[in-house]
PDB file of C-alpha atoms in Angstrom:
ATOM      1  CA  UNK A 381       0.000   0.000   0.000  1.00 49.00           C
ATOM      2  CA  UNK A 382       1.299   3.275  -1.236  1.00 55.00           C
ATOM      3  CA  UNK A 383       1.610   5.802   1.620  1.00 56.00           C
ATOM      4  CA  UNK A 384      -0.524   9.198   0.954  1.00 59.00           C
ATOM      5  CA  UNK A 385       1.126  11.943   2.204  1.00 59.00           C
ATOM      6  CA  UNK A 386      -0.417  14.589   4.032  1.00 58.00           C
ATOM      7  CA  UNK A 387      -1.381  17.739   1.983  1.00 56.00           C
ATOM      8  CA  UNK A 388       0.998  20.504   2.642  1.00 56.00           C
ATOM      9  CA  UNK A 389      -0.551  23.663   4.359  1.00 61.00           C
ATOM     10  CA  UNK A 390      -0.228  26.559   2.781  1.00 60.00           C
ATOM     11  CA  UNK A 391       0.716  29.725   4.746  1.00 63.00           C
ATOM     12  CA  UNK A 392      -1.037  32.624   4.659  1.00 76.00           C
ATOM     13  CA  UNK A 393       0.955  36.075   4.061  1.00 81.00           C
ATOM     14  CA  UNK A 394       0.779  38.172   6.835  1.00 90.00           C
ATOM     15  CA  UNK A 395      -1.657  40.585   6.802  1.00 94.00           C
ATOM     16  CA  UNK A 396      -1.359  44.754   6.627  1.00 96.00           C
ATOM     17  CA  UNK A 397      -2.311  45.064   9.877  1.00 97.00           C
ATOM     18  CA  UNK A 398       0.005  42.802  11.295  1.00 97.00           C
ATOM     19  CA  UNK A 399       2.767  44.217   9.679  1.00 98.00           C
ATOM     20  CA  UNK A 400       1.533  47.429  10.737  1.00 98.00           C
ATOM     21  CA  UNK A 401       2.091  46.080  14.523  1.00 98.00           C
ATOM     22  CA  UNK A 402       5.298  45.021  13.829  1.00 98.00           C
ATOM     23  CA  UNK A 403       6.376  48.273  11.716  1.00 98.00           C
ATOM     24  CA  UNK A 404       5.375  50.578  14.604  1.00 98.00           C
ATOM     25  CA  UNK A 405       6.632  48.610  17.423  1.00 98.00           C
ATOM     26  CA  UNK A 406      10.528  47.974  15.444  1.00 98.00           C
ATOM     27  CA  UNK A 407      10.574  51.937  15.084  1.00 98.00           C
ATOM     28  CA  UNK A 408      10.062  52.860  18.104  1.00 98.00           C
ATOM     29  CA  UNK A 409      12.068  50.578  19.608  1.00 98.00           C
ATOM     30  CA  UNK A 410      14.849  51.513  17.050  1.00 98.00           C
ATOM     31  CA  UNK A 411      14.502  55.397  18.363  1.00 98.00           C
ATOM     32  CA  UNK A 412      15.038  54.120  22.077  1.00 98.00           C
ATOM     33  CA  UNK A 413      18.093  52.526  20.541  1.00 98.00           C
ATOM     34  CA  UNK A 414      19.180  55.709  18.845  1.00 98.00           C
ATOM     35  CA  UNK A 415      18.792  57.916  22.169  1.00 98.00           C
ATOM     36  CA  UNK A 416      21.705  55.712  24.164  1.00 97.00           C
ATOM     37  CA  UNK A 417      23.727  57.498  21.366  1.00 97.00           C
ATOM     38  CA  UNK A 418      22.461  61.101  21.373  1.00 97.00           C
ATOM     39  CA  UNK A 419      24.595  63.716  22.505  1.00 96.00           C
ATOM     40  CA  UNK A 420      27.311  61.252  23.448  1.00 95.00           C
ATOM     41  CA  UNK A 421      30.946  61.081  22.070  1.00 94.00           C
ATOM     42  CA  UNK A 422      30.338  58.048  18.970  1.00 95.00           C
ATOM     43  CA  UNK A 423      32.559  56.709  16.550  1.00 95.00           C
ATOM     44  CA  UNK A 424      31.976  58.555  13.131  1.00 95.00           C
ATOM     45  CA  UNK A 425      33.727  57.573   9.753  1.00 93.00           C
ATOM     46  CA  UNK A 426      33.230  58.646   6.510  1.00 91.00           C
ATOM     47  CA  UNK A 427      31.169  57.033   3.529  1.00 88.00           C
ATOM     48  CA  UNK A 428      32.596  57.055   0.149  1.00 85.00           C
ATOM     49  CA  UNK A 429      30.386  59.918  -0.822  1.00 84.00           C
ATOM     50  CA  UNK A 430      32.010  62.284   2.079  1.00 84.00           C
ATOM     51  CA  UNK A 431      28.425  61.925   3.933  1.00 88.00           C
ATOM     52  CA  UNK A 432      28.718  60.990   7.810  1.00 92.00           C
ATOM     53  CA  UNK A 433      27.950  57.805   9.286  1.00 94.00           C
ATOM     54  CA  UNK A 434      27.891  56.762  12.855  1.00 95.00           C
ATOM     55  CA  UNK A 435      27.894  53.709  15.257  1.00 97.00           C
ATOM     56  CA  UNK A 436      24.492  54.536  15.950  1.00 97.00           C
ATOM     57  CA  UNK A 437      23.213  54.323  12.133  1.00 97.00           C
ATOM     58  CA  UNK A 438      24.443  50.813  12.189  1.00 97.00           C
ATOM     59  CA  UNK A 439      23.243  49.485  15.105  1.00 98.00           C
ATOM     60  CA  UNK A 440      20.160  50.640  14.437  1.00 98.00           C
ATOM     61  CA  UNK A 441      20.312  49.094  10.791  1.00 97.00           C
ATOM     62  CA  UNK A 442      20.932  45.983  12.429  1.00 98.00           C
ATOM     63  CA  UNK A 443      17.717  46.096  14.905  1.00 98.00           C
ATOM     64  CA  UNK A 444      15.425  47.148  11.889  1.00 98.00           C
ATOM     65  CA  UNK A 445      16.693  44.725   9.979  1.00 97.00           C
ATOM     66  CA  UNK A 446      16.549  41.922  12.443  1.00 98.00           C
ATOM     67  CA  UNK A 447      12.824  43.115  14.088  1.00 98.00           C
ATOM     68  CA  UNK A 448      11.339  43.882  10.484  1.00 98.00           C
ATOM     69  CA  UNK A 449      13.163  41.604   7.712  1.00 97.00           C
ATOM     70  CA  UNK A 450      13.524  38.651   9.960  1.00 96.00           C
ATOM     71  CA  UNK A 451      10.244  37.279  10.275  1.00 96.00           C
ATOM     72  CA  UNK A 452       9.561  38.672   6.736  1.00 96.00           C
ATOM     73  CA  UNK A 453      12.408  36.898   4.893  1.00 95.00           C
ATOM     74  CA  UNK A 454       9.825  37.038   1.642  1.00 95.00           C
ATOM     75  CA  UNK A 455      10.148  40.562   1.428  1.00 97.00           C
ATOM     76  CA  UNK A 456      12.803  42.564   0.065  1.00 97.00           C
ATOM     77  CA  UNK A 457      15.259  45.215   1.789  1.00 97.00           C
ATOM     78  CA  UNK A 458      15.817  48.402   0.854  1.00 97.00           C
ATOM     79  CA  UNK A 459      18.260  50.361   3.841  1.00 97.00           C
ATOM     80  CA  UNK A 460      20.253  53.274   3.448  1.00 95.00           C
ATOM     81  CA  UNK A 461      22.871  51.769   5.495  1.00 95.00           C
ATOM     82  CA  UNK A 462      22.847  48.164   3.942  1.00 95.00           C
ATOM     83  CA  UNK A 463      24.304  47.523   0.530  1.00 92.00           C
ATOM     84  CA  UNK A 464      21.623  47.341  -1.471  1.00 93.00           C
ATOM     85  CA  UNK A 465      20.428  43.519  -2.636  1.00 91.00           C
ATOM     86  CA  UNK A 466      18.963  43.733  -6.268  1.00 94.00           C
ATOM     87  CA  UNK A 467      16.767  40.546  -5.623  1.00 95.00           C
ATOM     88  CA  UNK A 468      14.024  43.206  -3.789  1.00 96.00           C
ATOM     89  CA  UNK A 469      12.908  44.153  -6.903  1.00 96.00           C
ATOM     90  CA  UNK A 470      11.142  40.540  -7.257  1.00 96.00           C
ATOM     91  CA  UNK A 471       9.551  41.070  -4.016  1.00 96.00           C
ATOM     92  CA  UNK A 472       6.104  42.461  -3.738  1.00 96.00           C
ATOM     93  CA  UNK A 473       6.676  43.899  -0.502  1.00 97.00           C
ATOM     94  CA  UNK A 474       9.680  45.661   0.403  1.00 98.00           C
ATOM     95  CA  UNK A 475      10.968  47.026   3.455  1.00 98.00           C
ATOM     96  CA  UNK A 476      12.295  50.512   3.035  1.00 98.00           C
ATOM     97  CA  UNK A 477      14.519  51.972   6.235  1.00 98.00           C
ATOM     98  CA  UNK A 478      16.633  55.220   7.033  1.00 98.00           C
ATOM     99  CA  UNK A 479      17.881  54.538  10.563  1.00 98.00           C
ATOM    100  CA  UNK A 480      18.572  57.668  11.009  1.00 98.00           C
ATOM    101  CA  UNK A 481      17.518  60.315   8.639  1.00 97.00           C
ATOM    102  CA  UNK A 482      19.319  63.544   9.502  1.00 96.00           C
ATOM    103  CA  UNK A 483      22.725  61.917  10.732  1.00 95.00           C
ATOM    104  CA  UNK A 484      24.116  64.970  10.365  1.00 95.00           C
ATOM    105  CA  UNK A 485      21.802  66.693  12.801  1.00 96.00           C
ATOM    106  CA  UNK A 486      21.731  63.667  15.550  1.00 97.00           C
ATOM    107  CA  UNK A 487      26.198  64.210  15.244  1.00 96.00           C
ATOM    108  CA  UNK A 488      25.458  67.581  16.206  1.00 96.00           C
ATOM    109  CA  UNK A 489      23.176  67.350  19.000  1.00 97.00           C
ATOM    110  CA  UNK A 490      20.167  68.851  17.189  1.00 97.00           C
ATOM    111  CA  UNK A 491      16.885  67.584  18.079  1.00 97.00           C
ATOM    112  CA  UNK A 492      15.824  67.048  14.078  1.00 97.00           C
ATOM    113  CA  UNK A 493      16.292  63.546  12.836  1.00 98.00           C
ATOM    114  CA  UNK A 494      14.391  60.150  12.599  1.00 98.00           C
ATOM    115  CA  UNK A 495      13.938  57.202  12.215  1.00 98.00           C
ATOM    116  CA  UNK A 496      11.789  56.426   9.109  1.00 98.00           C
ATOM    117  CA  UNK A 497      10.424  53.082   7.944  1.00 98.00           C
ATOM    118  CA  UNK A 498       7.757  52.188   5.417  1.00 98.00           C
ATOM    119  CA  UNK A 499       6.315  49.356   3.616  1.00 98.00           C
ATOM    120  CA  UNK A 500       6.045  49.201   0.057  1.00 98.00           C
ATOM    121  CA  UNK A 501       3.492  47.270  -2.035  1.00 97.00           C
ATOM    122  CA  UNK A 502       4.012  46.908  -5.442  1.00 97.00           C
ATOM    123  CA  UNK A 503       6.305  50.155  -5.932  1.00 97.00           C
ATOM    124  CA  UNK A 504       3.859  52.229  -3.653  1.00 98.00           C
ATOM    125  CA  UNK A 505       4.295  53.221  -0.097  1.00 98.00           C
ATOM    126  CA  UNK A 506       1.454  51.583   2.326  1.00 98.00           C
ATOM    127  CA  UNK A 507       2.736  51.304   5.917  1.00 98.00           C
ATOM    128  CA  UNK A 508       5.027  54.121   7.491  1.00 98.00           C
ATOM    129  CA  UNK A 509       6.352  54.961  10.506  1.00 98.00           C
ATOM    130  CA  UNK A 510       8.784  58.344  11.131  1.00 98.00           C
ATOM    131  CA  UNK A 511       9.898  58.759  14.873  1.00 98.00           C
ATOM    132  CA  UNK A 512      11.325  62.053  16.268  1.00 98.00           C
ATOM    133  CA  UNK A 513      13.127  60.352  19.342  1.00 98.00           C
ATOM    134  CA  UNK A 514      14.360  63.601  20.981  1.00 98.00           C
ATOM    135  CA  UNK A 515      10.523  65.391  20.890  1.00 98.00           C
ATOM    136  CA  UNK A 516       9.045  62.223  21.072  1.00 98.00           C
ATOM    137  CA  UNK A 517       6.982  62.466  18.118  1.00 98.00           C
ATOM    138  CA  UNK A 518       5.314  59.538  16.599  1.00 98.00           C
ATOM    139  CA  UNK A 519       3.829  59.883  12.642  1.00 98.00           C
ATOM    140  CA  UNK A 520       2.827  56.509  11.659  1.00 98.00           C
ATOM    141  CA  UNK A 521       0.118  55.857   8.343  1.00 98.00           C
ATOM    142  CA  UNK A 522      -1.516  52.648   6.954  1.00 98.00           C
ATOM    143  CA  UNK A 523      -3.016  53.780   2.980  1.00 98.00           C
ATOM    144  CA  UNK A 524      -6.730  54.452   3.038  1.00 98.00           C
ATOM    145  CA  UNK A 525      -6.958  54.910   7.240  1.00 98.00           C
ATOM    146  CA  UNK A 526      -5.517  58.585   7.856  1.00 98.00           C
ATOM    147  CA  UNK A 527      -2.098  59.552   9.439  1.00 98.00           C
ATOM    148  CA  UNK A 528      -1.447  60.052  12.799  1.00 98.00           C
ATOM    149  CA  UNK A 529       0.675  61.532  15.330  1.00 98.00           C
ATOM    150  CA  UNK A 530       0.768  59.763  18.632  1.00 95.00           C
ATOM    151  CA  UNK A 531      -2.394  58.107  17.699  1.00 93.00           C
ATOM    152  CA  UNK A 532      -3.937  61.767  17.016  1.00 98.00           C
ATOM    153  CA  UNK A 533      -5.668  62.459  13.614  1.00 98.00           C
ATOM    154  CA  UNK A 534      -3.432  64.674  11.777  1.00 98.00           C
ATOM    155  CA  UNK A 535      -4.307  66.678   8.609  1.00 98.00           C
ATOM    156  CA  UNK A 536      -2.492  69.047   5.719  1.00 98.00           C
ATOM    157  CA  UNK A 537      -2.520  72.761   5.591  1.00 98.00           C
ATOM    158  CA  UNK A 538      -5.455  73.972   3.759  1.00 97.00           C
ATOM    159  CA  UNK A 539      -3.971  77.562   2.621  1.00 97.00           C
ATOM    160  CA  UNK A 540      -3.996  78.060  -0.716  1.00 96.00           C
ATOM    161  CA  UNK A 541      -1.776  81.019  -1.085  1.00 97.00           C
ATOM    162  CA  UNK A 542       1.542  81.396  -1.332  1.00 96.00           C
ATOM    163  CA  UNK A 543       1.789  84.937   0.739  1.00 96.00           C
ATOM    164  CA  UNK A 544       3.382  84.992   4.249  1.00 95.00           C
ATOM    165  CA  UNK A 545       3.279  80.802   3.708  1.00 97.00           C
ATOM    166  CA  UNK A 546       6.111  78.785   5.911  1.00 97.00           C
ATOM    167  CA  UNK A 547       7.884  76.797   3.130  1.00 97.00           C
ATOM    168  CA  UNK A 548      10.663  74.400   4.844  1.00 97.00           C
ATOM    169  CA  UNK A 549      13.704  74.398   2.178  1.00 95.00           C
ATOM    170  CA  UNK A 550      17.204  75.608   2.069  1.00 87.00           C
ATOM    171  CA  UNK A 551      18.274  78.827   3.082  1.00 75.00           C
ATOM    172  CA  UNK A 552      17.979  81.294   0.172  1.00 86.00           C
ATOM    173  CA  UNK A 553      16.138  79.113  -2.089  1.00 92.00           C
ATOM    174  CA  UNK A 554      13.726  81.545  -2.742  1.00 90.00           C
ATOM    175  CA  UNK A 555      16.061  84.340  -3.446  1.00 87.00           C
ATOM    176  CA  UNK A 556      18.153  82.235  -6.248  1.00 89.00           C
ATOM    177  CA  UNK A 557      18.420  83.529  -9.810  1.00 90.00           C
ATOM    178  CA  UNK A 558      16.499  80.091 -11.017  1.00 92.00           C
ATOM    179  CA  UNK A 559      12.814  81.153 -10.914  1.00 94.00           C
ATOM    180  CA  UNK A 560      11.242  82.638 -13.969  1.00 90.00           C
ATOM    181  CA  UNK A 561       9.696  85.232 -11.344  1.00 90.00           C
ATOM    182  CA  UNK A 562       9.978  86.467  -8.160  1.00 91.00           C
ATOM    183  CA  UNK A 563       8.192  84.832  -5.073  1.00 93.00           C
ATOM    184  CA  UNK A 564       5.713  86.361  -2.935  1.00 92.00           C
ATOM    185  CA  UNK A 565       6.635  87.224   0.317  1.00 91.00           C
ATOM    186  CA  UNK A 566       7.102  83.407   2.069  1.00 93.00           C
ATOM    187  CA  UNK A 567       8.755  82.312   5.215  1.00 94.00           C
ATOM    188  CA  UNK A 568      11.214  79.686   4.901  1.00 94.00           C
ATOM    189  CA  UNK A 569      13.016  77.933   7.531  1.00 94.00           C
ATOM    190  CA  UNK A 570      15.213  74.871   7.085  1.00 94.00           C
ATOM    191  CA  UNK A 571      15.086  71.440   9.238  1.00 96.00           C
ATOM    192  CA  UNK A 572      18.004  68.495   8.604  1.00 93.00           C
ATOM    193  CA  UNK A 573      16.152  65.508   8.262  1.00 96.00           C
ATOM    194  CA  UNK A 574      13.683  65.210   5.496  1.00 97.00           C
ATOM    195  CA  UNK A 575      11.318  62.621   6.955  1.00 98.00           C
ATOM    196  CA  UNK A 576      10.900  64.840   9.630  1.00 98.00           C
ATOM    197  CA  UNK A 577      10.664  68.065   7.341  1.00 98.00           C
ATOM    198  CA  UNK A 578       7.570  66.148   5.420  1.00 98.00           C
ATOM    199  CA  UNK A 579       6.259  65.158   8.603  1.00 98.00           C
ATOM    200  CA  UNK A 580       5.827  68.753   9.413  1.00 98.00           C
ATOM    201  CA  UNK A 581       3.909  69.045   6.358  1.00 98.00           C
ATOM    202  CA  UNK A 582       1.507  66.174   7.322  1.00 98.00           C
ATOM    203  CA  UNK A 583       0.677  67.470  10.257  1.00 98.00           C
ATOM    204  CA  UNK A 584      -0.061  71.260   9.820  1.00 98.00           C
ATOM    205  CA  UNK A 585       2.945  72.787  10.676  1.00 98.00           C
ATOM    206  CA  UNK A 586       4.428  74.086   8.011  1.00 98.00           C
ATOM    207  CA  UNK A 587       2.332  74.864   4.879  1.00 98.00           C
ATOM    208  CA  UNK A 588       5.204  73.202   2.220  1.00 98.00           C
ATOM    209  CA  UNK A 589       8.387  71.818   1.706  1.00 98.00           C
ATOM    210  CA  UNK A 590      10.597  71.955  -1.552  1.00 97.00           C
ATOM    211  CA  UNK A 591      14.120  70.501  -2.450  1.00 96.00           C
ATOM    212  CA  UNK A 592      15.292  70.883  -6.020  1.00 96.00           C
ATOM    213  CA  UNK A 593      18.246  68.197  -5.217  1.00 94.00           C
ATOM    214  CA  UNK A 594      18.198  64.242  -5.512  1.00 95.00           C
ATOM    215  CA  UNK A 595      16.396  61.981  -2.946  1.00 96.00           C
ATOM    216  CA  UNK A 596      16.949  58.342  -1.966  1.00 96.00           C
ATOM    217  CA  UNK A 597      13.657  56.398  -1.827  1.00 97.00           C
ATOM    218  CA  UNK A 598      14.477  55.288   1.772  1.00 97.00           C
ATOM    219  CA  UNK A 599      14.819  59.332   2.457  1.00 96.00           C
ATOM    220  CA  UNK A 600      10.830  60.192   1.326  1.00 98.00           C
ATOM    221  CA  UNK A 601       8.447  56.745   1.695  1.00 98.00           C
ATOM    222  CA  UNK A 602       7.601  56.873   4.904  1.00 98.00           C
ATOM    223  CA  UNK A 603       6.961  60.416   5.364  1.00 98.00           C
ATOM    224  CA  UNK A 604       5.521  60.403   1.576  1.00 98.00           C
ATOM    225  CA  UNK A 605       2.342  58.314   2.933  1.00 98.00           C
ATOM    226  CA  UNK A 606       2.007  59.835   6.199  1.00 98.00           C
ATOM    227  CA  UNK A 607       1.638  63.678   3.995  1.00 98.00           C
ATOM    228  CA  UNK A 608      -0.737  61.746   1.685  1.00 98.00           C
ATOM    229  CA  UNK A 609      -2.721  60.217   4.453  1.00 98.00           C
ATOM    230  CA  UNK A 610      -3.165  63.929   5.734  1.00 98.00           C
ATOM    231  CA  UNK A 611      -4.550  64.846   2.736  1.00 98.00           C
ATOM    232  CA  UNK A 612      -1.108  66.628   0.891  1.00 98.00           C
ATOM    233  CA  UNK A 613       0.250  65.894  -1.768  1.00 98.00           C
ATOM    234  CA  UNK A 614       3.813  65.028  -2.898  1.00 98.00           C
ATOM    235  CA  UNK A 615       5.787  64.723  -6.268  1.00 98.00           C
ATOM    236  CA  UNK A 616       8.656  65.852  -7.845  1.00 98.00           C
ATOM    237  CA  UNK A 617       9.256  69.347  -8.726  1.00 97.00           C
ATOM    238  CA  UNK A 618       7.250  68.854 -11.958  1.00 97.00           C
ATOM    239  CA  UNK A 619       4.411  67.493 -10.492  1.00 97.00           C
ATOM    240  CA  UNK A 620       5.192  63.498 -11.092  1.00 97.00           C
ATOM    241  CA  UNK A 621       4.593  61.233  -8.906  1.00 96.00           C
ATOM    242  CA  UNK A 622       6.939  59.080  -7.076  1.00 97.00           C
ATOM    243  CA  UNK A 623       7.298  55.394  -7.520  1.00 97.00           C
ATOM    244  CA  UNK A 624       9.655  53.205  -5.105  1.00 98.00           C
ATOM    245  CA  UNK A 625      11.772  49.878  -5.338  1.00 97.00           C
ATOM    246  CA  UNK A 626      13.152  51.097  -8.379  1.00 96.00           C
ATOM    247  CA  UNK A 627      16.661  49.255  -9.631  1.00 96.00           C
ATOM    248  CA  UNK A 628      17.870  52.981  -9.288  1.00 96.00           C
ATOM    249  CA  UNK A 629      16.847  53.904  -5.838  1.00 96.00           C
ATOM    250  CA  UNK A 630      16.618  57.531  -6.543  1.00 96.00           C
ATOM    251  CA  UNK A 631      14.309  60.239  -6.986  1.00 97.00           C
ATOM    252  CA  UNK A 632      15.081  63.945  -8.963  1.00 96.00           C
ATOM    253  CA  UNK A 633      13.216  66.115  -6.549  1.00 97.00           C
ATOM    254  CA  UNK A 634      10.472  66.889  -3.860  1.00 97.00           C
ATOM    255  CA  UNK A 635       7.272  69.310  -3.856  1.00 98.00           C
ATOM    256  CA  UNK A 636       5.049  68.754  -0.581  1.00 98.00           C
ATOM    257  CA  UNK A 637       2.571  70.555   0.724  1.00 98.00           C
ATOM    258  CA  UNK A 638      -1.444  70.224   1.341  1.00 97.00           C
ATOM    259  CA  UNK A 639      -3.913  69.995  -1.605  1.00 97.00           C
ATOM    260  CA  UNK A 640      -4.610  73.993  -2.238  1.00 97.00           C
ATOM    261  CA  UNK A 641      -1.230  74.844  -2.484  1.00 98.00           C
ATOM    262  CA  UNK A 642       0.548  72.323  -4.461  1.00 98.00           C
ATOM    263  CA  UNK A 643      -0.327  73.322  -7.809  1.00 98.00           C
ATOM    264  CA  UNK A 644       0.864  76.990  -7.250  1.00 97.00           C
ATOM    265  CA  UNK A 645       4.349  75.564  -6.321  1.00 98.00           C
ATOM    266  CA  UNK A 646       4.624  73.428  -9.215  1.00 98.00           C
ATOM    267  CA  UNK A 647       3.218  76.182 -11.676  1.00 96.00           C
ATOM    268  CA  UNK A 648       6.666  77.801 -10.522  1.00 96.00           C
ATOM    269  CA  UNK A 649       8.868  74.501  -9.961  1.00 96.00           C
ATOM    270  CA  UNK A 650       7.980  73.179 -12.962  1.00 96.00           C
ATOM    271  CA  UNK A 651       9.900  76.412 -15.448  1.00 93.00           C
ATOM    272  CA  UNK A 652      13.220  75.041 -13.333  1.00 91.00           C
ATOM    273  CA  UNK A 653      16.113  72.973 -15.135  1.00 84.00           C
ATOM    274  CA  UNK A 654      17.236  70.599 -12.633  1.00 77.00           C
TER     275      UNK A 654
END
């Protein structure tokens, strides 16, 4: 008699909400991490690019990676901090990390960086998580249910003018011989980490942000849902939108702000040779 063998069980992908749990909970875990470094005397070396990277950027690669890509070994990796694995771009799902965006800010004792962490699905952004250790400042999004700081609705500014509006970019951006016309009188200020600046954005606190240079994926998808969930809008500086787990993991530009005010920016953006 021929032994039948028992029907193998298939196992069910986890669902959104689960990884949701587990997104939330590596993050913020990963920012109580990061604050046994702050303000303390680290070891700092060098990339090849001349950009800064600490102790405490790896470390906390290694805890994302091992709370978020360990019991999702299916999905792929995407870390600024990890050399980058081309098999992710079979994956479906992709885990998408900055352990600490703003490294530059954290070396220098300045209370604006994070630690940003999203989920992709099929090249678009639909978990994320930003933490502000030092304020203690929680963004976090799932696509389709709002975003949220601390567990507090959060929504987009709703001006739709660009006079006396608080646009988050590099100093004198707005004074530079690029535009085809002079800006209206707008406040700018300038904040290191660009999850953080986005997050901002998302939650009503400044009206926009704008940078004309080159993002890494890792730098915007987190923040990118959470201003999206708030009802903004982001692209690049000529209004495209921005797709993720590309083979090239970069992206030409950033224009965020809330739905009355984006098209105004890009109607100037837009005339701007990158």
């Amino acid at each position: 008699m021929t032994a039948i063998e028992p029907a193998k069980r298939t196992v069910p992908a986890p669902s959104l909400e689960e990884d949701y749990a587990l997104l939330k909970k590596a993050v913020r875990e990963a920012g109580e991490l990061a604050l046994t470094y702050f303000r303390k005397s680290i070891i700092v070396k060098k990339k090849i690019d001349g950009s800064e990277v600490s102790e405490a950027d790896l470390a906390l690669d290694v805890a994302l990676k091992l709370e978020l890509h360990a019991p999702r070994p299916n999905y792929g990796w995407l870390s600024e901090e990890t050399e980058d694995d081309q098999e992710r771009l079979k994956c479906r799902r992709v885990w998408m990390v900055d352990p600490i965006d703003g490294t530059n800010a954290f070396l220098r004792h300045v209370p604006e960086w994070t630690v940003s962490a999203a989920l992709i699905e099929d090249g678009v952004p639909v978990l994320a998580a930003v933490f502000n250790p030092a304020t203690n400042e929680f963004f976090h999004a799932m696509r389709g249910k709002g975003a949220f700081l601390d567990d507090q609705p959060i929504s987009a500014s709703k001006k739709d003018t660009l006079d006396g509006a608080l646009l988050i970019a590099s100093g004198g951006l707005f004074k530079k011989k690029i535009w085809k016309e002079p800006w209206p009188e707008v406040k700018s200020k300038w904040v290191n980490s660009v999850a953080y600046r986005l997050a901002l954005v998302a939650c009503g606190r400044a009206d926009a942000t704008i940078s004309l240079s080159a993002k890494s994926e890792w730098d915007l998808a987190a923040a990118a849902l959470i201003v999206e969930e708030a009802g903004g809008i982001i692209t690049d500086h000529h209004g495209g939108i921005h797709r993720y787990n590309r083979a090239s993991p970069r992206l030409p530009s950033l224009v965020a702000s809330g739905n009355a005010m984006h098209p105004l920016l890009i109607e100037r953006t837009d005339r701007v040779d990158l």
